[in-house]
mmCIF file of N, CA and C in Angstrom:
data_model
loop_
_atom_site.group_PDB
_atom_site.id
_atom_site.type_symbol
_atom_site.label_atom_id
_atom_site.label_comp_id
_atom_site.label_asym_id
_atom_site.label_seq_id
_atom_site.Cartn_x
_atom_site.Cartn_y
_atom_site.Cartn_z
ATOM 1 N N HIS A 222 -101.067 213.111 102.785
ATOM 2 C CA HIS A 222 -100.633 213.181 104.169
ATOM 3 C C HIS A 222 -99.604 212.084 104.431
ATOM 4 N N LYS A 223 -99.051 212.124 105.608
ATOM 5 C CA LYS A 223 -97.935 211.221 105.900
ATOM 6 C C LYS A 223 -98.315 209.745 105.832
ATOM 7 N N GLY A 224 -99.553 209.412 106.188
ATOM 8 C CA GLY A 224 -99.986 208.016 106.094
ATOM 9 C C GLY A 224 -100.002 207.527 104.658
ATOM 10 N N GLU A 225 -100.503 208.356 103.751
ATOM 11 C CA GLU A 225 -100.506 207.986 102.331
ATOM 12 C C GLU A 225 -99.083 207.917 101.787
ATOM 13 N N TRP A 226 -98.243 208.854 102.213
ATOM 14 C CA TRP A 226 -96.838 208.843 101.791
ATOM 15 C C TRP A 226 -96.188 207.515 102.173
ATOM 16 N N THR A 227 -96.422 207.094 103.414
ATOM 17 C CA THR A 227 -95.812 205.863 103.910
ATOM 18 C C THR A 227 -96.233 204.668 103.064
ATOM 19 N N ARG A 228 -97.498 204.613 102.672
ATOM 20 C CA ARG A 228 -97.962 203.503 101.833
ATOM 21 C C ARG A 228 -97.300 203.520 100.461
ATOM 22 N N LEU A 229 -97.015 204.703 99.938
ATOM 23 C CA LEU A 229 -96.415 204.816 98.606
ATOM 24 C C LEU A 229 -94.896 204.676 98.615
ATOM 25 N N PHE A 230 -94.246 205.359 99.556
ATOM 26 C CA PHE A 230 -92.792 205.485 99.490
ATOM 27 C C PHE A 230 -92.046 204.985 100.722
ATOM 28 N N GLY A 231 -92.735 204.647 101.780
ATOM 29 C CA GLY A 231 -92.073 204.253 103.018
ATOM 30 C C GLY A 231 -92.084 205.396 104.016
ATOM 31 N N LYS A 232 -91.532 205.122 105.175
ATOM 32 C CA LYS A 232 -91.566 206.075 106.285
ATOM 33 C C LYS A 232 -90.742 207.321 105.975
ATOM 34 N N LEU A 233 -91.287 208.471 106.366
ATOM 35 C CA LEU A 233 -90.553 209.730 106.252
ATOM 36 C C LEU A 233 -89.611 209.886 107.437
ATOM 37 N N PRO A 234 -88.517 210.617 107.247
ATOM 38 C CA PRO A 234 -87.642 210.899 108.397
ATOM 39 C C PRO A 234 -88.373 211.789 109.404
ATOM 40 N N SER A 235 -87.843 211.899 110.603
ATOM 41 C CA SER A 235 -88.489 212.720 111.630
ATOM 42 C C SER A 235 -88.014 214.175 111.588
ATOM 43 N N ASN A 236 -86.838 214.418 111.078
ATOM 44 C CA ASN A 236 -86.280 215.772 110.999
ATOM 45 C C ASN A 236 -86.977 216.556 109.883
ATOM 46 N N PRO A 237 -87.523 217.757 110.174
ATOM 47 C CA PRO A 237 -88.243 218.529 109.155
ATOM 48 C C PRO A 237 -87.434 218.830 107.890
ATOM 49 N N VAL A 238 -86.160 219.137 108.031
ATOM 50 C CA VAL A 238 -85.324 219.416 106.856
ATOM 51 C C VAL A 238 -85.170 218.145 106.020
ATOM 52 N N GLU A 239 -84.993 217.007 106.680
ATOM 53 C CA GLU A 239 -84.869 215.735 105.965
ATOM 54 C C GLU A 239 -86.179 215.368 105.263
ATOM 55 N N ILE A 240 -87.324 215.720 105.861
ATOM 56 C CA ILE A 240 -88.624 215.473 105.216
ATOM 57 C C ILE A 240 -88.693 216.249 103.910
ATOM 58 N N ILE A 241 -88.349 217.512 103.958
ATOM 59 C CA ILE A 241 -88.378 218.353 102.753
ATOM 60 C C ILE A 241 -87.438 217.780 101.699
ATOM 61 N N ASN A 242 -86.235 217.412 102.106
ATOM 62 C CA ASN A 242 -85.273 216.839 101.160
ATOM 63 C C ASN A 242 -85.783 215.546 100.540
ATOM 64 N N GLU A 243 -86.456 214.714 101.329
ATOM 65 C CA GLU A 243 -86.990 213.453 100.813
ATOM 66 C C GLU A 243 -88.110 213.708 99.797
ATOM 67 N N ILE A 244 -88.962 214.668 100.075
ATOM 68 C CA ILE A 244 -90.049 214.998 99.140
ATOM 69 C C ILE A 244 -89.460 215.559 97.847
ATOM 70 N N LYS A 245 -88.482 216.438 97.966
ATOM 71 C CA LYS A 245 -87.820 216.978 96.771
ATOM 72 C C LYS A 245 -87.165 215.860 95.956
ATOM 73 N N LYS A 246 -86.521 214.936 96.639
ATOM 74 C CA LYS A 246 -85.851 213.817 95.969
ATOM 75 C C LYS A 246 -86.854 212.983 95.162
ATOM 76 N N LYS A 247 -88.001 212.673 95.760
ATOM 77 C CA LYS A 247 -89.014 211.872 95.055
ATOM 78 C C LYS A 247 -89.617 212.663 93.895
ATOM 79 N N ALA A 248 -89.828 213.952 94.058
ATOM 80 C CA ALA A 248 -90.374 214.775 92.971
ATOM 81 C C ALA A 248 -89.405 214.797 91.792
ATOM 82 N N LEU A 249 -88.112 214.913 92.078
ATOM 83 C CA LEU A 249 -87.095 214.865 91.013
ATOM 84 C C LEU A 249 -87.035 213.487 90.369
ATOM 85 N N GLU A 250 -87.024 212.463 91.199
ATOM 86 C CA GLU A 250 -86.904 211.085 90.709
ATOM 87 C C GLU A 250 -88.059 210.723 89.777
ATOM 88 N N TYR A 251 -89.273 211.090 90.156
ATOM 89 C CA TYR A 251 -90.448 210.718 89.374
ATOM 90 C C TYR A 251 -90.926 211.824 88.431
ATOM 91 N N LYS A 252 -90.189 212.946 88.418
ATOM 92 C CA LYS A 252 -90.513 214.073 87.532
ATOM 93 C C LYS A 252 -91.972 214.499 87.684
ATOM 94 N N MET A 253 -92.350 214.790 88.955
ATOM 95 C CA MET A 253 -93.722 215.174 89.245
ATOM 96 C C MET A 253 -93.764 216.178 90.386
ATOM 97 N N THR A 254 -94.906 216.804 90.533
ATOM 98 C CA THR A 254 -95.150 217.686 91.662
ATOM 99 C C THR A 254 -95.766 216.847 92.772
ATOM 100 N N ILE A 255 -95.272 217.039 93.983
ATOM 101 C CA ILE A 255 -95.802 216.325 95.149
ATOM 102 C C ILE A 255 -96.292 217.348 96.151
ATOM 103 N N LEU A 256 -97.505 217.145 96.648
ATOM 104 C CA LEU A 256 -98.057 217.950 97.733
ATOM 105 C C LEU A 256 -98.261 217.017 98.913
ATOM 106 N N LEU A 257 -97.568 217.289 100.009
ATOM 107 C CA LEU A 257 -97.738 216.521 101.238
ATOM 108 C C LEU A 257 -98.584 217.358 102.182
ATOM 109 N N LYS A 258 -99.853 216.946 102.344
ATOM 110 C CA LYS A 258 -100.762 217.662 103.235
ATOM 111 C C LYS A 258 -100.301 217.521 104.667
ATOM 112 N N GLY A 259 -100.445 218.585 105.411
ATOM 113 C CA GLY A 259 -100.119 218.540 106.828
ATOM 114 C C GLY A 259 -99.937 219.945 107.359
ATOM 115 N N ASN A 260 -99.344 220.005 108.523
ATOM 116 C CA ASN A 260 -99.071 221.295 109.130
ATOM 117 C C ASN A 260 -97.573 221.401 109.370
ATOM 118 N N PRO A 261 -96.853 222.040 108.473
ATOM 119 C CA PRO A 261 -97.322 222.726 107.275
ATOM 120 C C PRO A 261 -97.458 221.755 106.097
ATOM 121 N N THR A 262 -98.134 222.226 105.054
ATOM 122 C CA THR A 262 -98.185 221.498 103.789
ATOM 123 C C THR A 262 -96.894 221.799 103.033
ATOM 124 N N ILE A 263 -96.366 220.805 102.352
ATOM 125 C CA ILE A 263 -95.131 220.972 101.587
ATOM 126 C C ILE A 263 -95.406 220.591 100.141
ATOM 127 N N VAL A 264 -94.969 221.444 99.209
ATOM 128 C CA VAL A 264 -95.065 221.146 97.781
ATOM 129 C C VAL A 264 -93.657 221.113 97.218
ATOM 130 N N ALA A 265 -93.349 220.047 96.492
ATOM 131 C CA ALA A 265 -92.060 219.947 95.787
ATOM 132 C C ALA A 265 -92.355 219.748 94.311
ATOM 133 N N ASP A 266 -91.585 220.438 93.472
ATOM 134 C CA ASP A 266 -91.816 220.324 92.029
ATOM 135 C C ASP A 266 -90.723 219.482 91.376
ATOM 136 N N PRO A 267 -90.916 219.122 90.120
ATOM 137 C CA PRO A 267 -89.945 218.240 89.464
ATOM 138 C C PRO A 267 -88.612 218.905 89.138
ATOM 139 N N HIS A 268 -88.446 220.175 89.486
ATOM 140 C CA HIS A 268 -87.205 220.903 89.217
ATOM 141 C C HIS A 268 -86.367 221.118 90.484
ATOM 142 N N GLY A 269 -86.806 220.535 91.603
ATOM 143 C CA GLY A 269 -86.031 220.622 92.832
ATOM 144 C C GLY A 269 -86.427 221.749 93.771
ATOM 145 N N LYS A 270 -87.493 222.466 93.463
ATOM 146 C CA LYS A 270 -87.951 223.561 94.326
ATOM 147 C C LYS A 270 -89.000 223.027 95.295
ATOM 148 N N ALA A 271 -88.928 223.484 96.541
ATOM 149 C CA ALA A 271 -89.931 223.109 97.538
ATOM 150 C C ALA A 271 -90.516 224.363 98.163
ATOM 151 N N SER A 272 -91.790 224.314 98.477
ATOM 152 C CA SER A 272 -92.483 225.413 99.147
ATOM 153 C C SER A 272 -93.094 224.880 100.430
ATOM 154 N N ILE A 273 -92.982 225.665 101.486
ATOM 155 C CA ILE A 273 -93.581 225.337 102.779
ATOM 156 C C ILE A 273 -94.780 226.261 102.933
ATOM 157 N N LEU A 274 -95.967 225.670 103.063
ATOM 158 C CA LEU A 274 -97.213 226.421 103.012
ATOM 159 C C LEU A 274 -97.908 226.404 104.375
ATOM 160 N N PRO A 275 -98.090 227.568 104.993
ATOM 161 C CA PRO A 275 -98.578 227.627 106.367
ATOM 162 C C PRO A 275 -100.094 227.687 106.533
ATOM 163 N N TRP A 276 -100.859 227.610 105.457
ATOM 164 C CA TRP A 276 -102.302 227.844 105.561
ATOM 165 C C TRP A 276 -103.046 226.613 106.041
ATOM 166 N N GLY A 277 -104.175 226.846 106.678
ATOM 167 C CA GLY A 277 -105.032 225.761 107.133
ATOM 168 C C GLY A 277 -104.932 225.542 108.629
ATOM 169 N N ASN A 278 -105.664 224.547 109.107
ATOM 170 C CA ASN A 278 -105.728 224.277 110.538
ATOM 171 C C ASN A 278 -106.046 222.802 110.753
ATOM 172 N N SER A 279 -105.911 222.347 111.980
ATOM 173 C CA SER A 279 -106.077 220.921 112.270
ATOM 174 C C SER A 279 -107.507 220.443 112.089
ATOM 175 N N GLY A 280 -108.475 221.341 112.094
ATOM 176 C CA GLY A 280 -109.858 220.953 111.862
ATOM 177 C C GLY A 280 -110.096 220.428 110.460
ATOM 178 N N MET A 281 -109.163 220.713 109.568
ATOM 179 C CA MET A 281 -109.305 220.279 108.183
ATOM 180 C C MET A 281 -108.905 218.816 107.985
ATOM 181 N N ALA A 282 -108.424 218.174 109.023
ATOM 182 C CA ALA A 282 -108.038 216.761 108.941
ATOM 183 C C ALA A 282 -109.285 215.902 109.114
ATOM 184 N N SER A 283 -110.207 216.056 108.180
ATOM 185 C CA SER A 283 -111.463 215.310 108.242
ATOM 186 C C SER A 283 -111.729 214.656 106.889
ATOM 187 N N ALA A 284 -112.582 213.660 106.903
ATOM 188 C CA ALA A 284 -112.894 212.915 105.689
ATOM 189 C C ALA A 284 -113.377 213.842 104.581
ATOM 190 N N GLY A 285 -112.799 213.689 103.416
ATOM 191 C CA GLY A 285 -113.215 214.464 102.258
ATOM 192 C C GLY A 285 -112.449 215.740 102.030
ATOM 193 N N SER A 286 -111.696 216.193 103.013
ATOM 194 C CA SER A 286 -110.939 217.437 102.863
ATOM 195 C C SER A 286 -109.910 217.333 101.742
ATOM 196 N N GLY A 287 -109.236 216.199 101.664
ATOM 197 C CA GLY A 287 -108.264 215.995 100.588
ATOM 198 C C GLY A 287 -108.924 215.948 99.224
ATOM 199 N N ASP A 288 -110.144 215.443 99.169
ATOM 200 C CA ASP A 288 -110.887 215.432 97.907
ATOM 201 C C ASP A 288 -111.208 216.851 97.459
ATOM 202 N N VAL A 289 -111.534 217.713 98.422
ATOM 203 C CA VAL A 289 -111.793 219.117 98.096
ATOM 204 C C VAL A 289 -110.515 219.752 97.547
ATOM 205 N N LEU A 290 -109.391 219.496 98.211
ATOM 206 C CA LEU A 290 -108.113 220.020 97.736
ATOM 207 C C LEU A 290 -107.819 219.518 96.329
ATOM 208 N N SER A 291 -108.018 218.245 96.085
ATOM 209 C CA SER A 291 -107.771 217.680 94.752
ATOM 210 C C SER A 291 -108.654 218.338 93.702
ATOM 211 N N GLY A 292 -109.893 218.591 94.046
ATOM 212 C CA GLY A 292 -110.800 219.250 93.108
ATOM 213 C C GLY A 292 -110.377 220.669 92.786
ATOM 214 N N ILE A 293 -109.920 221.393 93.793
ATOM 215 C CA ILE A 293 -109.436 222.755 93.562
ATOM 216 C C ILE A 293 -108.218 222.720 92.641
ATOM 217 N N ILE A 294 -107.285 221.831 92.930
ATOM 218 C CA ILE A 294 -106.081 221.724 92.102
ATOM 219 C C ILE A 294 -106.442 221.315 90.676
ATOM 220 N N ALA A 295 -107.340 220.361 90.523
ATOM 221 C CA ALA A 295 -107.759 219.937 89.178
ATOM 222 C C ALA A 295 -108.383 221.097 88.408
ATOM 223 N N SER A 296 -109.176 221.924 89.086
ATOM 224 C CA SER A 296 -109.790 223.060 88.394
ATOM 225 C C SER A 296 -108.730 224.062 87.953
ATOM 226 N N LEU A 297 -107.694 224.245 88.755
ATOM 227 C CA LEU A 297 -106.615 225.166 88.382
ATOM 228 C C LEU A 297 -105.798 224.615 87.216
ATOM 229 N N LEU A 298 -105.569 223.305 87.208
ATOM 230 C CA LEU A 298 -104.886 222.681 86.072
ATOM 231 C C LEU A 298 -105.708 222.861 84.796
ATOM 232 N N ALA A 299 -107.019 222.681 84.898
ATOM 233 C CA ALA A 299 -107.893 222.824 83.731
ATOM 234 C C ALA A 299 -107.912 224.260 83.207
ATOM 235 N N GLN A 300 -107.591 225.207 84.092
ATOM 236 C CA GLN A 300 -107.538 226.611 83.690
ATOM 237 C C GLN A 300 -106.161 227.008 83.160
ATOM 238 N N GLY A 301 -105.219 226.069 83.114
ATOM 239 C CA GLY A 301 -103.926 226.327 82.506
ATOM 240 C C GLY A 301 -102.757 226.508 83.447
ATOM 241 N N CYS A 302 -102.955 226.351 84.750
ATOM 242 C CA CYS A 302 -101.835 226.461 85.694
ATOM 243 C C CYS A 302 -100.897 225.269 85.526
ATOM 244 N N SER A 303 -99.615 225.499 85.766
ATOM 245 C CA SER A 303 -98.671 224.383 85.834
ATOM 246 C C SER A 303 -99.005 223.548 87.069
ATOM 247 N N SER A 304 -98.498 222.338 87.122
ATOM 248 C CA SER A 304 -98.809 221.474 88.268
ATOM 249 C C SER A 304 -98.301 222.066 89.585
ATOM 250 N N SER A 305 -97.112 222.647 89.576
ATOM 251 C CA SER A 305 -96.593 223.204 90.827
ATOM 252 C C SER A 305 -97.348 224.463 91.232
ATOM 253 N N ASP A 306 -97.680 225.321 90.267
ATOM 254 C CA ASP A 306 -98.470 226.513 90.599
ATOM 255 C C ASP A 306 -99.863 226.122 91.091
ATOM 256 N N ALA A 307 -100.470 225.123 90.448
ATOM 257 C CA ALA A 307 -101.795 224.666 90.862
ATOM 258 C C ALA A 307 -101.754 224.091 92.275
ATOM 259 N N ALA A 308 -100.685 223.371 92.610
ATOM 260 C CA ALA A 308 -100.570 222.793 93.941
ATOM 261 C C ALA A 308 -100.439 223.882 95.004
ATOM 262 N N VAL A 309 -99.576 224.874 94.764
ATOM 263 C CA VAL A 309 -99.377 225.946 95.745
ATOM 264 C C VAL A 309 -100.633 226.809 95.854
ATOM 265 N N LEU A 310 -101.168 227.233 94.726
ATOM 266 C CA LEU A 310 -102.370 228.063 94.734
ATOM 267 C C LEU A 310 -103.555 227.295 95.305
ATOM 268 N N GLY A 311 -103.678 226.025 94.942
ATOM 269 C CA GLY A 311 -104.756 225.196 95.476
ATOM 270 C C GLY A 311 -104.662 225.044 96.984
ATOM 271 N N ALA A 312 -103.446 224.849 97.491
ATOM 272 C CA ALA A 312 -103.257 224.737 98.939
ATOM 273 C C ALA A 312 -103.617 226.052 99.635
ATOM 274 N N PHE A 313 -103.311 227.183 98.990
ATOM 275 C CA PHE A 313 -103.685 228.476 99.569
ATOM 276 C C PHE A 313 -105.204 228.610 99.638
ATOM 277 N N ILE A 314 -105.871 228.346 98.533
ATOM 278 C CA ILE A 314 -107.332 228.474 98.496
ATOM 279 C C ILE A 314 -107.971 227.526 99.509
ATOM 280 N N HIS A 315 -107.533 226.288 99.504
ATOM 281 C CA HIS A 315 -108.057 225.259 100.408
ATOM 282 C C HIS A 315 -107.825 225.638 101.872
ATOM 283 N N GLY A 316 -106.586 225.995 102.197
ATOM 284 C CA GLY A 316 -106.258 226.339 103.583
ATOM 285 C C GLY A 316 -106.955 227.597 104.060
ATOM 286 N N THR A 317 -107.044 228.590 103.192
ATOM 287 C CA THR A 317 -107.719 229.833 103.563
ATOM 288 C C THR A 317 -109.212 229.590 103.751
ATOM 289 N N ALA A 318 -109.812 228.804 102.866
ATOM 290 C CA ALA A 318 -111.227 228.454 103.026
ATOM 291 C C ALA A 318 -111.432 227.681 104.331
ATOM 292 N N GLY A 319 -110.498 226.786 104.649
ATOM 293 C CA GLY A 319 -110.573 226.042 105.907
ATOM 294 C C GLY A 319 -110.453 226.952 107.119
ATOM 295 N N ASP A 320 -109.620 227.974 107.012
ATOM 296 C CA ASP A 320 -109.497 228.929 108.116
ATOM 297 C C ASP A 320 -110.782 229.733 108.291
ATOM 298 N N PHE A 321 -111.408 230.135 107.189
ATOM 299 C CA PHE A 321 -112.694 230.831 107.289
ATOM 300 C C PHE A 321 -113.746 229.920 107.923
ATOM 301 N N ALA A 322 -113.783 228.662 107.509
ATOM 302 C CA ALA A 322 -114.742 227.717 108.082
ATOM 303 C C ALA A 322 -114.489 227.527 109.571
ATOM 304 N N SER A 323 -113.224 227.435 109.952
ATOM 305 C CA SER A 323 -112.869 227.272 111.363
ATOM 306 C C SER A 323 -113.280 228.487 112.184
ATOM 307 N N ASN A 324 -113.052 229.665 111.639
ATOM 308 C CA ASN A 324 -113.439 230.884 112.351
ATOM 309 C C ASN A 324 -114.947 230.950 112.547
ATOM 310 N N ARG A 325 -115.688 230.434 111.584
ATOM 311 C CA ARG A 325 -117.143 230.483 111.640
ATOM 312 C C ARG A 325 -117.716 229.388 112.545
ATOM 313 N N LEU A 326 -117.143 228.186 112.488
ATOM 314 C CA LEU A 326 -117.757 227.026 113.136
ATOM 315 C C LEU A 326 -116.956 226.448 114.294
ATOM 316 N N GLY A 327 -115.674 226.758 114.353
ATOM 317 C CA GLY A 327 -114.786 226.145 115.332
ATOM 318 C C GLY A 327 -114.034 224.986 114.698
ATOM 319 N N GLU A 328 -112.794 224.802 115.096
ATOM 320 C CA GLU A 328 -111.939 223.790 114.490
ATOM 321 C C GLU A 328 -112.478 222.374 114.619
ATOM 322 N N TYR A 329 -113.206 222.091 115.684
ATOM 323 C CA TYR A 329 -113.666 220.726 115.917
ATOM 324 C C TYR A 329 -114.924 220.374 115.125
ATOM 325 N N CYS A 330 -115.482 221.351 114.430
ATOM 326 C CA CYS A 330 -116.768 221.133 113.765
ATOM 327 C C CYS A 330 -116.701 221.160 112.250
ATOM 328 N N ILE A 331 -115.525 221.328 111.668
ATOM 329 C CA ILE A 331 -115.409 221.473 110.216
ATOM 330 C C ILE A 331 -115.562 220.117 109.525
ATOM 331 N N ILE A 332 -116.363 220.123 108.455
ATOM 332 C CA ILE A 332 -116.402 218.992 107.541
ATOM 333 C C ILE A 332 -116.042 219.516 106.151
ATOM 334 N N ALA A 333 -115.817 218.612 105.228
ATOM 335 C CA ALA A 333 -115.360 219.002 103.894
ATOM 336 C C ALA A 333 -116.305 220.009 103.239
ATOM 337 N N GLY A 334 -117.594 219.829 103.413
ATOM 338 C CA GLY A 334 -118.564 220.754 102.823
ATOM 339 C C GLY A 334 -118.419 222.177 103.337
ATOM 340 N N ASP A 335 -117.962 222.331 104.574
ATOM 341 C CA ASP A 335 -117.749 223.669 105.127
ATOM 342 C C ASP A 335 -116.586 224.371 104.427
ATOM 343 N N ILE A 336 -115.587 223.595 104.041
ATOM 344 C CA ILE A 336 -114.460 224.164 103.287
ATOM 345 C C ILE A 336 -114.961 224.632 101.924
ATOM 346 N N ILE A 337 -115.752 223.782 101.274
ATOM 347 C CA ILE A 337 -116.327 224.164 99.983
ATOM 348 C C ILE A 337 -117.146 225.441 100.121
ATOM 349 N N ASP A 338 -117.949 225.521 101.162
ATOM 350 C CA ASP A 338 -118.812 226.694 101.372
ATOM 351 C C ASP A 338 -118.026 227.977 101.616
ATOM 352 N N SER A 339 -116.739 227.850 101.951
ATOM 353 C CA SER A 339 -115.911 229.021 102.246
ATOM 354 C C SER A 339 -114.941 229.367 101.124
ATOM 355 N N ILE A 340 -114.959 228.624 100.027
ATOM 356 C CA ILE A 340 -114.034 228.899 98.926
ATOM 357 C C ILE A 340 -114.225 230.311 98.395
ATOM 358 N N HIS A 341 -115.459 230.783 98.339
ATOM 359 C CA HIS A 341 -115.678 232.137 97.809
ATOM 360 C C HIS A 341 -114.958 233.187 98.646
ATOM 361 N N GLN A 342 -114.877 232.974 99.962
ATOM 362 C CA GLN A 342 -114.165 233.930 100.815
ATOM 363 C C GLN A 342 -112.663 233.897 100.527
ATOM 364 N N ALA A 343 -112.132 232.696 100.312
ATOM 365 C CA ALA A 343 -110.711 232.577 99.971
ATOM 366 C C ALA A 343 -110.429 233.262 98.641
ATOM 367 N N MET A 344 -111.338 233.138 97.702
ATOM 368 C CA MET A 344 -111.156 233.788 96.400
ATOM 369 C C MET A 344 -111.196 235.309 96.528
ATOM 370 N N HIS A 345 -111.998 235.817 97.445
ATOM 371 C CA HIS A 345 -112.013 237.263 97.687
ATOM 372 C C HIS A 345 -110.655 237.730 98.224
ATOM 373 N N VAL A 346 -110.072 236.939 99.122
ATOM 374 C CA VAL A 346 -108.739 237.262 99.639
ATOM 375 C C VAL A 346 -107.724 237.254 98.491
ATOM 376 N N LEU A 347 -107.801 236.239 97.654
ATOM 377 C CA LEU A 347 -106.861 236.068 96.562
ATOM 378 C C LEU A 347 -106.962 237.200 95.533
ATOM 379 N N THR A 348 -108.181 237.580 95.217
ATOM 380 C CA THR A 348 -108.371 238.589 94.162
ATOM 381 C C THR A 348 -108.454 240.004 94.693
ATOM 382 N N GLY A 349 -108.594 240.155 96.004
ATOM 383 C CA GLY A 349 -108.716 241.484 96.589
ATOM 384 C C GLY A 349 -110.064 242.133 96.329
ATOM 385 N N GLN A 350 -111.030 241.345 95.946
ATOM 386 C CA GLN A 350 -112.373 241.883 95.672
ATOM 387 C C GLN A 350 -113.333 241.537 96.763
#
C-alpha cells in the first residue's frame, strides 16, 4: 500500500498516471514485479507493463489482509506462475474473495480470516465450476 511504498521509495505523485509511471519505473529499475495494494491495485512487471486491477473493496484494508494476499501469490509462484502472473491472478483471487466476504458480512466487518474463508468462492468464479 502507499504507506509501505513511501517507506521504501518515498512519496508517490498525486496524479494517477504519474503513480503508474513511477511504479513501472521502479519495477524496471529493480527488475522486479511490484504490486501496490489499493483502490485500484496496480501491478507493474520488470518489462514495463502495468495492470490496473479493480477487484476488492475498502473493507479489505484490515490487519492481515496483505498477508493473505502474499500467501495467495506465494502459492501461485510455487505452482509455477511467473511473478507478474502470480501478482495479477493473486490480486483477482484476493479481491474477489474479499468481495464475497463483504457481500456476506458487510464492508465494515471483514477481517483477514473472512477473506480466507471466501477463497473457495473466488476459485469457483475463476474456474467456472
